[in-house]
mmCIF file of C-alpha atoms and ligand atoms in Angstrom:
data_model
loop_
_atom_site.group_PDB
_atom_site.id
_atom_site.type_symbol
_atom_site.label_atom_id
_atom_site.label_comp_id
_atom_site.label_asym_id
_atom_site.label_seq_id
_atom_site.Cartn_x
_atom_site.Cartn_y
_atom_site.Cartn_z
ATOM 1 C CA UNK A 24 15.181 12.958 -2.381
ATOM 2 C CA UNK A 25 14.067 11.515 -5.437
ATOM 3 C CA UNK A 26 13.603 7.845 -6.821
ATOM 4 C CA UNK A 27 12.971 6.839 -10.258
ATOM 5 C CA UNK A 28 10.098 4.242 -11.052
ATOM 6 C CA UNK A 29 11.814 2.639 -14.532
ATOM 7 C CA UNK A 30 9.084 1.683 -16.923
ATOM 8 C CA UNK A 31 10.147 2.999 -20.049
ATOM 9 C CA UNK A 32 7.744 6.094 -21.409
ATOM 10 C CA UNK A 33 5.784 5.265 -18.241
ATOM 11 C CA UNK A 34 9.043 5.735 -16.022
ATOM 12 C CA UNK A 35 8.168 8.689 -13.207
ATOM 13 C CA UNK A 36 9.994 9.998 -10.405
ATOM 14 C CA UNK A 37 8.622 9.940 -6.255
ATOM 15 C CA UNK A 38 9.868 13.059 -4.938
ATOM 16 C CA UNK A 39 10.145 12.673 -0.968
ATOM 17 C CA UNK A 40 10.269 16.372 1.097
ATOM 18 C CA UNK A 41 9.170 17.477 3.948
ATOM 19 C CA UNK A 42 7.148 20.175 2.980
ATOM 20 C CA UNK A 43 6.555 19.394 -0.464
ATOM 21 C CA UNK A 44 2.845 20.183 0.195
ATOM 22 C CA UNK A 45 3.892 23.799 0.433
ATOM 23 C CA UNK A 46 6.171 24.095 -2.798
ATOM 24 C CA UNK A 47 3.420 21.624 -5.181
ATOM 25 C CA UNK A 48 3.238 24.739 -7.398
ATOM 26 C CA UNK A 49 6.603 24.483 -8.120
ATOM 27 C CA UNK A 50 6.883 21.273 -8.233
ATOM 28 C CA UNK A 51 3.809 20.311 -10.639
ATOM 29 C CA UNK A 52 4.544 23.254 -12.514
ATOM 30 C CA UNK A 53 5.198 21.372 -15.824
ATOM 31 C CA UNK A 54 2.330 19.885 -15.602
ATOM 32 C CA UNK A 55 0.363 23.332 -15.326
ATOM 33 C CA UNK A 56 1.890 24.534 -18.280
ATOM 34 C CA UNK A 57 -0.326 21.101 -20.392
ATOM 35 C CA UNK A 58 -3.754 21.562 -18.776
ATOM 36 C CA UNK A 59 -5.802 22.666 -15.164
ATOM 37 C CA UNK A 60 -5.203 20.872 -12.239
ATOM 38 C CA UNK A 61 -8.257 18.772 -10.447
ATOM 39 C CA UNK A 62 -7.796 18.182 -6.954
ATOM 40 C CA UNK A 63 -9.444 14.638 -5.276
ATOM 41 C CA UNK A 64 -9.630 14.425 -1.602
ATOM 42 C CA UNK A 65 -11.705 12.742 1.248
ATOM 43 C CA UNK A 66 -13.316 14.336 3.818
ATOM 44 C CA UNK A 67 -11.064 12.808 6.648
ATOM 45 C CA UNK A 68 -7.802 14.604 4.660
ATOM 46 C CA UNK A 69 -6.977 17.119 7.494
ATOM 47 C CA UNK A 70 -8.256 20.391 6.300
ATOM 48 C CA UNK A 71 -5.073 22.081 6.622
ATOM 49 C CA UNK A 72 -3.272 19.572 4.237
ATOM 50 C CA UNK A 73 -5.732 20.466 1.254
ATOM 51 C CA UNK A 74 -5.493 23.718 2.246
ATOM 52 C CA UNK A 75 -1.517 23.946 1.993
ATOM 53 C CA UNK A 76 -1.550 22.373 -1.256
ATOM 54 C CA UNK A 77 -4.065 24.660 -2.599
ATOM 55 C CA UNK A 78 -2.398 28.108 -1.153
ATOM 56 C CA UNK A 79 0.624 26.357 -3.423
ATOM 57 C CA UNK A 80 -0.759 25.904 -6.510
ATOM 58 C CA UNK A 81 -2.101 29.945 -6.212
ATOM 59 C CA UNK A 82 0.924 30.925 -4.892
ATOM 60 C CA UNK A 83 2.401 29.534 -8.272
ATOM 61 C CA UNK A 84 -0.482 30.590 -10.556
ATOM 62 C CA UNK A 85 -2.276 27.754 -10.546
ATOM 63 C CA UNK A 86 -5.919 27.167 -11.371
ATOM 64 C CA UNK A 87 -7.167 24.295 -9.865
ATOM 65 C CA UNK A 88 -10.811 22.568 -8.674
ATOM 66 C CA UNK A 89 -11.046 20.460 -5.543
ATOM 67 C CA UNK A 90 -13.955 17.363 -5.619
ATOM 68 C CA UNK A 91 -14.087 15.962 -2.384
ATOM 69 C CA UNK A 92 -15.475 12.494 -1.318
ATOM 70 C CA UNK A 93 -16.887 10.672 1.789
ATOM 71 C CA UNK A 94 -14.096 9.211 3.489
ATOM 72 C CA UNK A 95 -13.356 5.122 3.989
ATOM 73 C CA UNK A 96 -13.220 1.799 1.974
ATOM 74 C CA UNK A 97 -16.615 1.641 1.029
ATOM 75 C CA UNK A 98 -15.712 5.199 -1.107
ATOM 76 C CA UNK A 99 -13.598 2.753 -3.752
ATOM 77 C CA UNK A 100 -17.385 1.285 -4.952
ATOM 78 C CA UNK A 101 -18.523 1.784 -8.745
ATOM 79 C CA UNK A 102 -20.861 4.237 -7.329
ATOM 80 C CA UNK A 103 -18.464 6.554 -6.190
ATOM 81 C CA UNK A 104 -16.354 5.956 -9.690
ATOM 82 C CA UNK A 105 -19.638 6.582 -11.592
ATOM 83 C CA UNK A 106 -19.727 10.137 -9.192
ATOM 84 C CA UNK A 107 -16.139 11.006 -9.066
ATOM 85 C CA UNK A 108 -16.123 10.304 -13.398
ATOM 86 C CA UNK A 109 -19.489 12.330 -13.953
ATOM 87 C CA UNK A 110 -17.719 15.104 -11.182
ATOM 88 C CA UNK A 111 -14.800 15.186 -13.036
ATOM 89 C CA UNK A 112 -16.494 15.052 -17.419
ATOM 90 C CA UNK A 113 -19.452 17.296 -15.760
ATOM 91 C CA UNK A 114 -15.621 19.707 -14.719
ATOM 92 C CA UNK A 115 -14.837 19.062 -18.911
ATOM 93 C CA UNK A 116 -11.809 17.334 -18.026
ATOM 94 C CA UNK A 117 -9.057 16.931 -20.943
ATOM 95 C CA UNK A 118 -6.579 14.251 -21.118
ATOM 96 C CA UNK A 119 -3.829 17.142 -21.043
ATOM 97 C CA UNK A 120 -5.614 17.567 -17.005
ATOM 98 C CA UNK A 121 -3.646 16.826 -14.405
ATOM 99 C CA UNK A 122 -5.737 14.290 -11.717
ATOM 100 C CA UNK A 123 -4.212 15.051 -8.027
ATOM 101 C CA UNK A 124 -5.010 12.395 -5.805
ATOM 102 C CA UNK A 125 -4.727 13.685 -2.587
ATOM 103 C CA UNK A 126 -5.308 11.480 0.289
ATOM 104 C CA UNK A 127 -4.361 7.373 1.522
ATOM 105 C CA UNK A 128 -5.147 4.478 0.143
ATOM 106 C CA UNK A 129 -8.891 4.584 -0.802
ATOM 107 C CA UNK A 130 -8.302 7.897 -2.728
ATOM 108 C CA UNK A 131 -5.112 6.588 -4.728
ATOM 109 C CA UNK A 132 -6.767 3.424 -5.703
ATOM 110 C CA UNK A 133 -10.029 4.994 -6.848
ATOM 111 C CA UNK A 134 -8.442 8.025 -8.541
ATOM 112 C CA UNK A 135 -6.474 6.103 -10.474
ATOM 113 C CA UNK A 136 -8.951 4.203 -11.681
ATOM 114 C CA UNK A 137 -11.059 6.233 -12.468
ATOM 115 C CA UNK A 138 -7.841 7.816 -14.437
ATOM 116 C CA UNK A 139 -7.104 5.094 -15.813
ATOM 117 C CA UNK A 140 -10.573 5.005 -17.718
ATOM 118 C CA UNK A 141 -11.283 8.582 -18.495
ATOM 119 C CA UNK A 142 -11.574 9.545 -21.661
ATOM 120 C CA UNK A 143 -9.213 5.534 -22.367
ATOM 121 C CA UNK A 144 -6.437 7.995 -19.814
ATOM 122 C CA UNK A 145 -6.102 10.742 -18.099
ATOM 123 C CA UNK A 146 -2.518 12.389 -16.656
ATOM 124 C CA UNK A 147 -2.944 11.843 -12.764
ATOM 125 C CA UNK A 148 -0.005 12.277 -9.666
ATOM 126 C CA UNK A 149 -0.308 10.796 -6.570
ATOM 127 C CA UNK A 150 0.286 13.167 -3.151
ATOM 128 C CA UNK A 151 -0.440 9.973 -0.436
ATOM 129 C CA UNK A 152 -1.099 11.380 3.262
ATOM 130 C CA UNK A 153 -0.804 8.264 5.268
ATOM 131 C CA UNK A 154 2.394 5.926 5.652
ATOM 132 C CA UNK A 155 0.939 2.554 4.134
ATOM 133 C CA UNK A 156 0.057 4.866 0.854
ATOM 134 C CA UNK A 157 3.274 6.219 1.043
ATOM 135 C CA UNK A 158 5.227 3.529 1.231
ATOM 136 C CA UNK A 159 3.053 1.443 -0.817
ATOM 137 C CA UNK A 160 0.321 1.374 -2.562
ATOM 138 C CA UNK A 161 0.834 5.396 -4.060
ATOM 139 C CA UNK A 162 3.685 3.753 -6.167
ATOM 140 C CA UNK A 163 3.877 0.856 -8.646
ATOM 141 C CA UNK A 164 0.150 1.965 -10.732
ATOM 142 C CA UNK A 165 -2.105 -0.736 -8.646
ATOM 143 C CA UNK A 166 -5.226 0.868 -9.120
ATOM 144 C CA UNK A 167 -9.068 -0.565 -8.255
ATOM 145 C CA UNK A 168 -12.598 -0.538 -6.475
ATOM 146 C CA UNK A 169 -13.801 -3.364 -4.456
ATOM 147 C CA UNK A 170 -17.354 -5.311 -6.077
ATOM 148 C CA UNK A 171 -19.405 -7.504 -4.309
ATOM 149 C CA UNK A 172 -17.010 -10.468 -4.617
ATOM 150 C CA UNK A 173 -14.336 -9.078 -2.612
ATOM 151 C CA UNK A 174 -11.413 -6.328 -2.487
ATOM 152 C CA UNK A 175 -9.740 -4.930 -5.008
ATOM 153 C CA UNK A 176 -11.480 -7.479 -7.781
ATOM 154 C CA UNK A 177 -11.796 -4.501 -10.557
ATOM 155 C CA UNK A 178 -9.037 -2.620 -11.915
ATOM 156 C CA UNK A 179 -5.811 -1.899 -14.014
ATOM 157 C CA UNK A 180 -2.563 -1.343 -13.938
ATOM 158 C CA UNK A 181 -2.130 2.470 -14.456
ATOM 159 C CA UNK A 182 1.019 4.400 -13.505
ATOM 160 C CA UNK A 183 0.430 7.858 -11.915
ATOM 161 C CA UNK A 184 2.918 10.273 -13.974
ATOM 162 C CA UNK A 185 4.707 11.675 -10.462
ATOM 163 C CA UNK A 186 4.359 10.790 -6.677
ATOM 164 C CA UNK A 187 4.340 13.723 -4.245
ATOM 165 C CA UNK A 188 5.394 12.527 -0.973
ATOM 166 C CA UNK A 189 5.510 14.756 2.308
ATOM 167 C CA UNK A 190 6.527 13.078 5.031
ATOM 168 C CA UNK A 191 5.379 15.879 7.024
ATOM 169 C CA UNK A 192 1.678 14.838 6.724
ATOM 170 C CA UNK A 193 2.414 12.000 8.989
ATOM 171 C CA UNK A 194 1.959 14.247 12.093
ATOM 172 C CA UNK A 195 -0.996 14.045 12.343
ATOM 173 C CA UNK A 196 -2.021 10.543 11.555
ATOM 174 C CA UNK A 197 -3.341 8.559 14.440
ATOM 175 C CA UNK A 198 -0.691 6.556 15.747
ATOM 176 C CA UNK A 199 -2.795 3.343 14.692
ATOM 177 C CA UNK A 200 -2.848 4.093 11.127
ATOM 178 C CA UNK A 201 1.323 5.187 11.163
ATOM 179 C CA UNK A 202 1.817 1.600 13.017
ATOM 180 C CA UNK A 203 -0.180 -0.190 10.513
ATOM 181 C CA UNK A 204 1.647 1.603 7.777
ATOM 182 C CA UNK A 205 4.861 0.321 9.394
ATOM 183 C CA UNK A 206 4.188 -3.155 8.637
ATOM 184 C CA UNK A 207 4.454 -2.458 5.151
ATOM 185 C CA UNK A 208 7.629 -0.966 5.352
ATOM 186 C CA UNK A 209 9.215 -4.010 7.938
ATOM 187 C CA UNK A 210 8.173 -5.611 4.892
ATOM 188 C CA UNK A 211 10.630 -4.691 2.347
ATOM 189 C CA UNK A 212 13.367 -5.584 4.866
ATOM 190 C CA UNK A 213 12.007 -8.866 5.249
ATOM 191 C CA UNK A 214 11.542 -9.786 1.425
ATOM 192 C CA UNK A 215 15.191 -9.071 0.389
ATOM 193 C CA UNK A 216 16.799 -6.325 2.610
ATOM 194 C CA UNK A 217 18.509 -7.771 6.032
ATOM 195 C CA UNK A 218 20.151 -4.760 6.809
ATOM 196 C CA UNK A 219 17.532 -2.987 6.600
ATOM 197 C CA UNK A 220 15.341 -4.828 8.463
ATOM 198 C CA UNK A 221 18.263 -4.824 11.195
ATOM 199 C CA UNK A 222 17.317 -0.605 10.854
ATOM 200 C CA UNK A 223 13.901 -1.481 11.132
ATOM 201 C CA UNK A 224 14.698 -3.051 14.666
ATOM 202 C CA UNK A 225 16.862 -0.178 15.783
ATOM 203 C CA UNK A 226 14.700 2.776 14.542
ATOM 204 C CA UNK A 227 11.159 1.624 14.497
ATOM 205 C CA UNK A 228 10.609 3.191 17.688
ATOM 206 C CA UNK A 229 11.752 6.606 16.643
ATOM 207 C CA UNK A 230 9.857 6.181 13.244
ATOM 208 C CA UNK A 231 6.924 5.646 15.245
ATOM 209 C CA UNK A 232 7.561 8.268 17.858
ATOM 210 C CA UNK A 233 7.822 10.922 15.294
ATOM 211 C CA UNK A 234 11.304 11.706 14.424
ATOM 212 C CA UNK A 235 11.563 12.848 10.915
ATOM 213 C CA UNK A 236 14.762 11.761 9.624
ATOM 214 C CA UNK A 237 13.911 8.383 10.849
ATOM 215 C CA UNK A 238 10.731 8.842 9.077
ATOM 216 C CA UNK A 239 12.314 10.054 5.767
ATOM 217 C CA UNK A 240 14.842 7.380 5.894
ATOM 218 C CA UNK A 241 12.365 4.409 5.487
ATOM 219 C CA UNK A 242 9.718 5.585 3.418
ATOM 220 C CA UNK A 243 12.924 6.477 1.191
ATOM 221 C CA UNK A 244 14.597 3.177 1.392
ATOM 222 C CA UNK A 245 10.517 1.466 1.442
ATOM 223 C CA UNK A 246 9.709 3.765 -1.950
ATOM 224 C CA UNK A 247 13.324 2.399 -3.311
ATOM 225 C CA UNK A 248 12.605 -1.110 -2.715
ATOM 226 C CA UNK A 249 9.244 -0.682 -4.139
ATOM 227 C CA UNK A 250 10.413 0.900 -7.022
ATOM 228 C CA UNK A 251 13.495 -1.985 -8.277
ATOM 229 C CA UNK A 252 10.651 -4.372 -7.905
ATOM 230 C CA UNK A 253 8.069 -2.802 -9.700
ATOM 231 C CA UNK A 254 10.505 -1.803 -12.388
ATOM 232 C CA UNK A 255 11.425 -5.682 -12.473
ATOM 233 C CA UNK A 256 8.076 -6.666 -12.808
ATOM 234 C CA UNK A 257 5.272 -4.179 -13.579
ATOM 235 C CA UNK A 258 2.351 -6.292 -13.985
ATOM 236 C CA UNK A 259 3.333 -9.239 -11.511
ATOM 237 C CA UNK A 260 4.207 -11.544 -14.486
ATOM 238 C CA UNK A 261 7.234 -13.089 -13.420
ATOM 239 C CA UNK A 262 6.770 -13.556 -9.694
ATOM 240 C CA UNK A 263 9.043 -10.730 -8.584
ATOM 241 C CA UNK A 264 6.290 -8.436 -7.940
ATOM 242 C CA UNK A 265 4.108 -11.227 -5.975
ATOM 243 C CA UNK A 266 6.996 -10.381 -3.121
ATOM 244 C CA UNK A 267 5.582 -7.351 -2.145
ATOM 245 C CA UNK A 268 2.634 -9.795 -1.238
ATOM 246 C CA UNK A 269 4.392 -11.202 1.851
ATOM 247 C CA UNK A 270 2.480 -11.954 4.813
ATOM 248 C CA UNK A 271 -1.062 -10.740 2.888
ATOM 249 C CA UNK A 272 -1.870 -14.275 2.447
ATOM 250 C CA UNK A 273 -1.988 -15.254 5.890
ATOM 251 C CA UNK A 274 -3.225 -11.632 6.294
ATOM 252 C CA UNK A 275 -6.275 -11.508 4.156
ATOM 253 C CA UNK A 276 -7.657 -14.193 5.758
ATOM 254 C CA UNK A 277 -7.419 -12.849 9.277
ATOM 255 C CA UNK A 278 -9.132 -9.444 7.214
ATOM 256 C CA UNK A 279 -11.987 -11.854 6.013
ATOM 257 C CA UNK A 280 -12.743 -13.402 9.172
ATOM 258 C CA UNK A 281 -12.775 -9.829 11.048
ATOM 259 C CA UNK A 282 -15.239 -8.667 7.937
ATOM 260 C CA UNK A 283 -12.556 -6.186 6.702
ATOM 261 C CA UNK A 284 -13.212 -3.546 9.521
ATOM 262 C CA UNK A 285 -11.405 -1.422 11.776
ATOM 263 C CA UNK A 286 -11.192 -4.454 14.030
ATOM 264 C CA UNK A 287 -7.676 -5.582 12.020
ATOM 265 C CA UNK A 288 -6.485 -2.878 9.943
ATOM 266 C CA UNK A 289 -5.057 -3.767 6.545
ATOM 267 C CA UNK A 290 -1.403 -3.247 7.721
ATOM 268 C CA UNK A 291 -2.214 -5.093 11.257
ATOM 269 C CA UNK A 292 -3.646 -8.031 9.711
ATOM 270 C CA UNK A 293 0.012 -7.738 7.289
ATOM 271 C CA UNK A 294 2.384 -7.774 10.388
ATOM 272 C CA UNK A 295 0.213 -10.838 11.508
ATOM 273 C CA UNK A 296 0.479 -12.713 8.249
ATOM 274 C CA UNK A 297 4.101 -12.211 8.001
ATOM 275 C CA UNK A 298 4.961 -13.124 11.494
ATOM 276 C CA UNK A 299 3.080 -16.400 10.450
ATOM 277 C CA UNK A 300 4.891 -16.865 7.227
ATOM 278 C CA UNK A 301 8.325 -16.757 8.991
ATOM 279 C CA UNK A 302 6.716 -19.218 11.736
ATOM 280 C CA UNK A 303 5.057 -21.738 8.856
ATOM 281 C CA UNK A 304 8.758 -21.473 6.856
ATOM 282 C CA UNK A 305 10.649 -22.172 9.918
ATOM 283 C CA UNK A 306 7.803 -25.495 10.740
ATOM 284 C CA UNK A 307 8.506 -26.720 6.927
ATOM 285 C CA UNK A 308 12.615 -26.540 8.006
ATOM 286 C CA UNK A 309 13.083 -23.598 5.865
ATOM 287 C CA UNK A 310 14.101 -20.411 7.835
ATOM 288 C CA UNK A 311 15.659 -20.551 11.292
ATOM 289 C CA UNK A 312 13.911 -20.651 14.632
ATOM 290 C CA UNK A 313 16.138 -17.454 15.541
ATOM 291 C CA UNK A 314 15.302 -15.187 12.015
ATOM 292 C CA UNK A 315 11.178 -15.868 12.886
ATOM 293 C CA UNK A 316 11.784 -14.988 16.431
ATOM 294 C CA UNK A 317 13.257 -11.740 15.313
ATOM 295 C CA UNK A 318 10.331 -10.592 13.165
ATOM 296 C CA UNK A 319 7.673 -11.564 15.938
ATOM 297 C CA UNK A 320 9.662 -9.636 18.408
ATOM 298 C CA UNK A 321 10.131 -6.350 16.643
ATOM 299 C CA UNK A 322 6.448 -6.790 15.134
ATOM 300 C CA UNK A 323 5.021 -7.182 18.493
ATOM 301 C CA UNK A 324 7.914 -4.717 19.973
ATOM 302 C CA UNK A 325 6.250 -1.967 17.575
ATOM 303 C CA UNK A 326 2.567 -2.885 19.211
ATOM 304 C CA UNK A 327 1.733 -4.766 15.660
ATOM 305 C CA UNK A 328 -0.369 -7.781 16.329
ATOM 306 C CA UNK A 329 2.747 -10.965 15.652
ATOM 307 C CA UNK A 330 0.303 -13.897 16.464
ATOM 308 C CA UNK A 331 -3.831 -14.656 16.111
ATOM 309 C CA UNK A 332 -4.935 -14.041 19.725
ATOM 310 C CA UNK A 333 -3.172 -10.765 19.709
ATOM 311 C CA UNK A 334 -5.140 -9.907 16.244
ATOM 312 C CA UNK A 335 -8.161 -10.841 17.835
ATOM 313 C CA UNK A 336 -8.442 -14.138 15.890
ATOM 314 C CA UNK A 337 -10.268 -16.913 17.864
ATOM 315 C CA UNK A 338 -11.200 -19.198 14.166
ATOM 316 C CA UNK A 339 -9.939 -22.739 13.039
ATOM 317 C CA UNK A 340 -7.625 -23.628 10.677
ATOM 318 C CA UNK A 341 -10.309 -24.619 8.412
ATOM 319 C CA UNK A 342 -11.824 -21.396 8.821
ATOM 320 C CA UNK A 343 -9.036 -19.509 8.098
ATOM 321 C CA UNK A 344 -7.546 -21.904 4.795
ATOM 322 C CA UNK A 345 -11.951 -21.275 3.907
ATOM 323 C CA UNK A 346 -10.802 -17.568 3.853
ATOM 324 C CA UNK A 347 -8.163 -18.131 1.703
ATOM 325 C CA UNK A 348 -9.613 -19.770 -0.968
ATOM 326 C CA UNK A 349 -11.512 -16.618 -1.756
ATOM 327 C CA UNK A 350 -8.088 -15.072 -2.413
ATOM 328 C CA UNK A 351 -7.783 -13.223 -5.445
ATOM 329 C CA UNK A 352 -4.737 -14.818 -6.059
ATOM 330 C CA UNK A 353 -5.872 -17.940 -6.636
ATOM 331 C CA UNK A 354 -4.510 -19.869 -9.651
ATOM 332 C CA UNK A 355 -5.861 -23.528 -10.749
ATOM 333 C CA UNK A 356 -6.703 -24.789 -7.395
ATOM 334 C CA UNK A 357 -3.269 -23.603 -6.039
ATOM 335 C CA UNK A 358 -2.552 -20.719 -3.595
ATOM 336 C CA UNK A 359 0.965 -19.174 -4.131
ATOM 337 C CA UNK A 360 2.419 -18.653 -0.892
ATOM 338 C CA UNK A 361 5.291 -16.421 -0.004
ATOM 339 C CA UNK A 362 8.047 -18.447 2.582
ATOM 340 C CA UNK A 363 11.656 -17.760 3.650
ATOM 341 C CA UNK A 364 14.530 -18.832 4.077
ATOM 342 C CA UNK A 365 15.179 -16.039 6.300
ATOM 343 C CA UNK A 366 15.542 -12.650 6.918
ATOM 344 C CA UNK A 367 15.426 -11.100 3.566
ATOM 345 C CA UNK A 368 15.007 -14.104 1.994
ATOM 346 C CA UNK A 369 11.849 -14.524 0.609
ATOM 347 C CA UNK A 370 10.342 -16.733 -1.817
ATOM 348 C CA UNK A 371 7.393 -17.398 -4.214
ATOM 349 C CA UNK A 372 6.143 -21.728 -3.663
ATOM 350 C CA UNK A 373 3.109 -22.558 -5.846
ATOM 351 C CA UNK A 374 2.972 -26.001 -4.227
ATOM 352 C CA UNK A 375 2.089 -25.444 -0.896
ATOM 353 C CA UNK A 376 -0.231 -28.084 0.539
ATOM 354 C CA UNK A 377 -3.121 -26.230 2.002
ATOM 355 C CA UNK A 378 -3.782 -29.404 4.782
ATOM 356 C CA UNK A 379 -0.506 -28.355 6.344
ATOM 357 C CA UNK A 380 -1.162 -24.507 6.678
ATOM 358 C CA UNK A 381 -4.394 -25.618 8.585
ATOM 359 C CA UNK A 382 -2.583 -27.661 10.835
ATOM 360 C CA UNK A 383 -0.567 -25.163 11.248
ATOM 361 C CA UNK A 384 -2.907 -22.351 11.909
ATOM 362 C CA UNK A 385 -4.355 -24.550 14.458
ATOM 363 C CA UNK A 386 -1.279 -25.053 16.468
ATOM 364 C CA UNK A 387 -0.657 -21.053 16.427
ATOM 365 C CA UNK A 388 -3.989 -20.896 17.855
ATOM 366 C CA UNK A 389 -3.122 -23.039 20.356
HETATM 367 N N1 LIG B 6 1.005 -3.807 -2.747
HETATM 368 C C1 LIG B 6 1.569 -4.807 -3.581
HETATM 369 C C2 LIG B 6 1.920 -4.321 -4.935
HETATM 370 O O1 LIG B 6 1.838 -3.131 -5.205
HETATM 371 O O2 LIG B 6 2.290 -5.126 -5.757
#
C-alpha cells in the first residue's frame, strides 16, 4: 500500500507492508545507487528490528553505518543534535547520504532535524516503529528538539524523502504505547472522517488486540488523512493543518501539569483533550450531547483516559488555562482552540474566551 504526500519536488510516497523491514534493500535501493546509507536508532529499538533492516540492506548490497542513541524525550536536546551532527560529519556524511531514522517519535523528530541542518540538507527516510510515529508524526516533515522553554520550541519544517512503514513492528510494542498511539489515529476520524471513526468503534479492539489487517487498515486510512491535510497545508498557514491539533490543547496542559512524564503519555493526555473538546463544544451548544458521548465511550472503551480523574488530573481550572498559556501556539493573547460540531466535524475558533474553558475544566473536575 502506498500513499502519496503531494508537495510538489518535495512530494514522497509512505509505503505501508508488513515486512517491509525485511525487503528495505529493495526498497531504498534508489537511494543506494546516490550515496551510503546511515542508520539512527535508540537503544530501546528492539534489537531484532535493527537487525532485520540491516541483514536487508546486505542482503541487497548495501553499505551502511548504524549510530545509536540513549533512548527517551530527553534524547531530542541540542546536546544530543550537537552528538548525533558531529557522529554523523565525524562519518563524512554527503548530502547525496541517505539519513534512516529508525525508531518512534524522539528519533524522527531529532533526525530530521538534525537533517534538516546538515550541511543546509541532507536526504533522510523515516522507518517509525511505534503506532503514534506511524500514524503521525513520521509523516508531514514536523521536525524539532525540546529547549528549556518547553517541547518542541526549535525546529523546521523538513520533509523526509520516503516513509518506511512496517506494521509488523507493532508486536512488540507495549500495549500502553500501541493504546496511546491509537488516540492519534481516533483522531483523524474525529476531525473530518465519521465513517471512519464509526470503524474506529467497531475495530479498535482488534487493532489493539493485534490483528493485522485491522492494524494495516488504520494506519493506512490515519497516513491518508494525514497526508490530504498536510498536502493542503504544509506549514500550518491556513488553518487546515492546525486540525491535526485536536484535543492537544486540552492535552498539553494535562502533559504540563503531570511534568511531561510517563505518568500521561503524549497520546493519553490526546484522548483526554479530545474527549474534553467534544464535551466543551457540546457546553457552548455546538456538537450534540449524543456525538461527545460517543467519543468518551470508545476512548474510555479502548482503556484511554476520556475525563481528568481517569488521567490522573486532580488541578483547577486556573491551573490548567495557567498551563495553557505556555502553549506554543499562542498567538496575540489568543489561544486557537479546536471545537466541533460533531463527529468529524471539526473546527479552528480563535475567539475562545479562556474564563469559560476554566469554568469548564472545573465542572469536569467535579
Ligand atoms: N502532529 C500534528 C502535525 O503534524 O501537524
Amino acid at each position: 500500500m502506498t500513499v502519496r504526500v503531494s508537495l510538489g519536488d518535495r512530494s514522497y510516497d509512505i509505503r505501508i507492508e508488513n515486512g517491509a523491514l525485511d525487503r528495505a534493500g529493495d526498497l531504498l535501493a534508489d537511494y543506494a545507487a546516490r550515496g551510503r546509507f546511515i542508520v539512527i536508532t535508540d537503544k530501546n529499538i528492539v534489537p531484532n528490528q535493527l537487525y532485520r533492516l540491516e541483514t536487508s540492506l546486505t542482503a541487497a548490497g548495501i553499505a551502511s553505518a548504524v549510530e545509536v542513541l540513549p533512548p527517551g524525550e530527553s534524547t531530542k536536546s541540542w546536546t544530543m543534535l550537537e552528538k548525533l551532527t558531529d557522529a554523523l560529519l565525524n562519518y563524512g556524511v554527503e548530502r547525496g547520504d541517505t539519513i534512516i531514522a529508525l525508531g518512534g517519535g524522539v528519533i524522527g523528530d531529532l533526525v530530521g532535524f538534525a537533517a534538516s541542518i546538515l550541511k543546509r540538507g541532507c536526504r533522510f527516510v523515516q522507518v517509525p516503529t511505534t503506532l503514534l510515529s506511524q500514524v503521525d508524526s513520521s509523516v508531514g516533515g514536523k521536525t524539532a528538539i525540546n529547549s528549556k522553554a518547553g517541547k518542541n520550541l526549535i525546529g523546521a519544517f523538513y520533509q523526509p524523502v520516503h516513509v518506511l512503514i512496517d506494521p509488523t513492528t507493532l508486536d512488540s510494542l507495549p500495549p500502553r504505547e500501541l493504546r496511546a498511539g491509537y488516540a492519534e489515529v481516533i483522531k483523524y476520524g474525529l476531525i473530518d472522517d465519521a465513517a471512519f471513526f464509526g470503524w474506529c468503534e467497531a475495530n479498535g479492539g482488534r487493532l489493539l488486540a493485534g490483528d493485522p489487517e485491522a492494524r494495516t487498515h488504520a494506519i493506512t486510512a490515519s497516513v491518508g488523512a494525514k497526508a490530504r491535510i498536510v498536502g493542503e497545508d504544509e506549514r500550518e498557514t491556513s488553518g487546515r493543518r492546525a486540525l491535526l491539533n485536536l484535543g492537544h490543547t486540552f492535552g498539553h496542559a494535562l502533559e504540563a501539569e503531570t511534568g511531561f512524564s510517563d505518568r500521561l503519555l503524549h497520546g493519553e493526555a490526546v484522548a483526554a483533550g479530545m474527549a474534553l473538546a467534544f464535551r466543551f463544544s457540546t457546553k457552548l451548544g455546538l456538537c450534540s450531547a449524543e456525538d461527545s458521548a460517543r467519543v468518551t465511550a470508545h476512548i474510555a472503551a479502548t482503556g484511554l483516559p476520556s475525563t481528568l480523574q481517569r488521567a490522573g488530573i486532580e488541578a483547577s481550572g486556573a491551573k490548567l488555562v495557567a498551563h495553557m498559556l505556555h502553549d506554543k501556539k499562542m498567538a496575540g493573547g489568543r489561544l486557537p482552540f479546536l471545537l466541533a460540531r460533531g463527529i468529524g466535524q471539526t473546527f479552528l475558533d480563535k475567539t475562545v474566551d479562556l474564563a469559560l474553558v476554566e469554568r469548564f475544566l472545573d465542572e469536569e473536575r467535579g
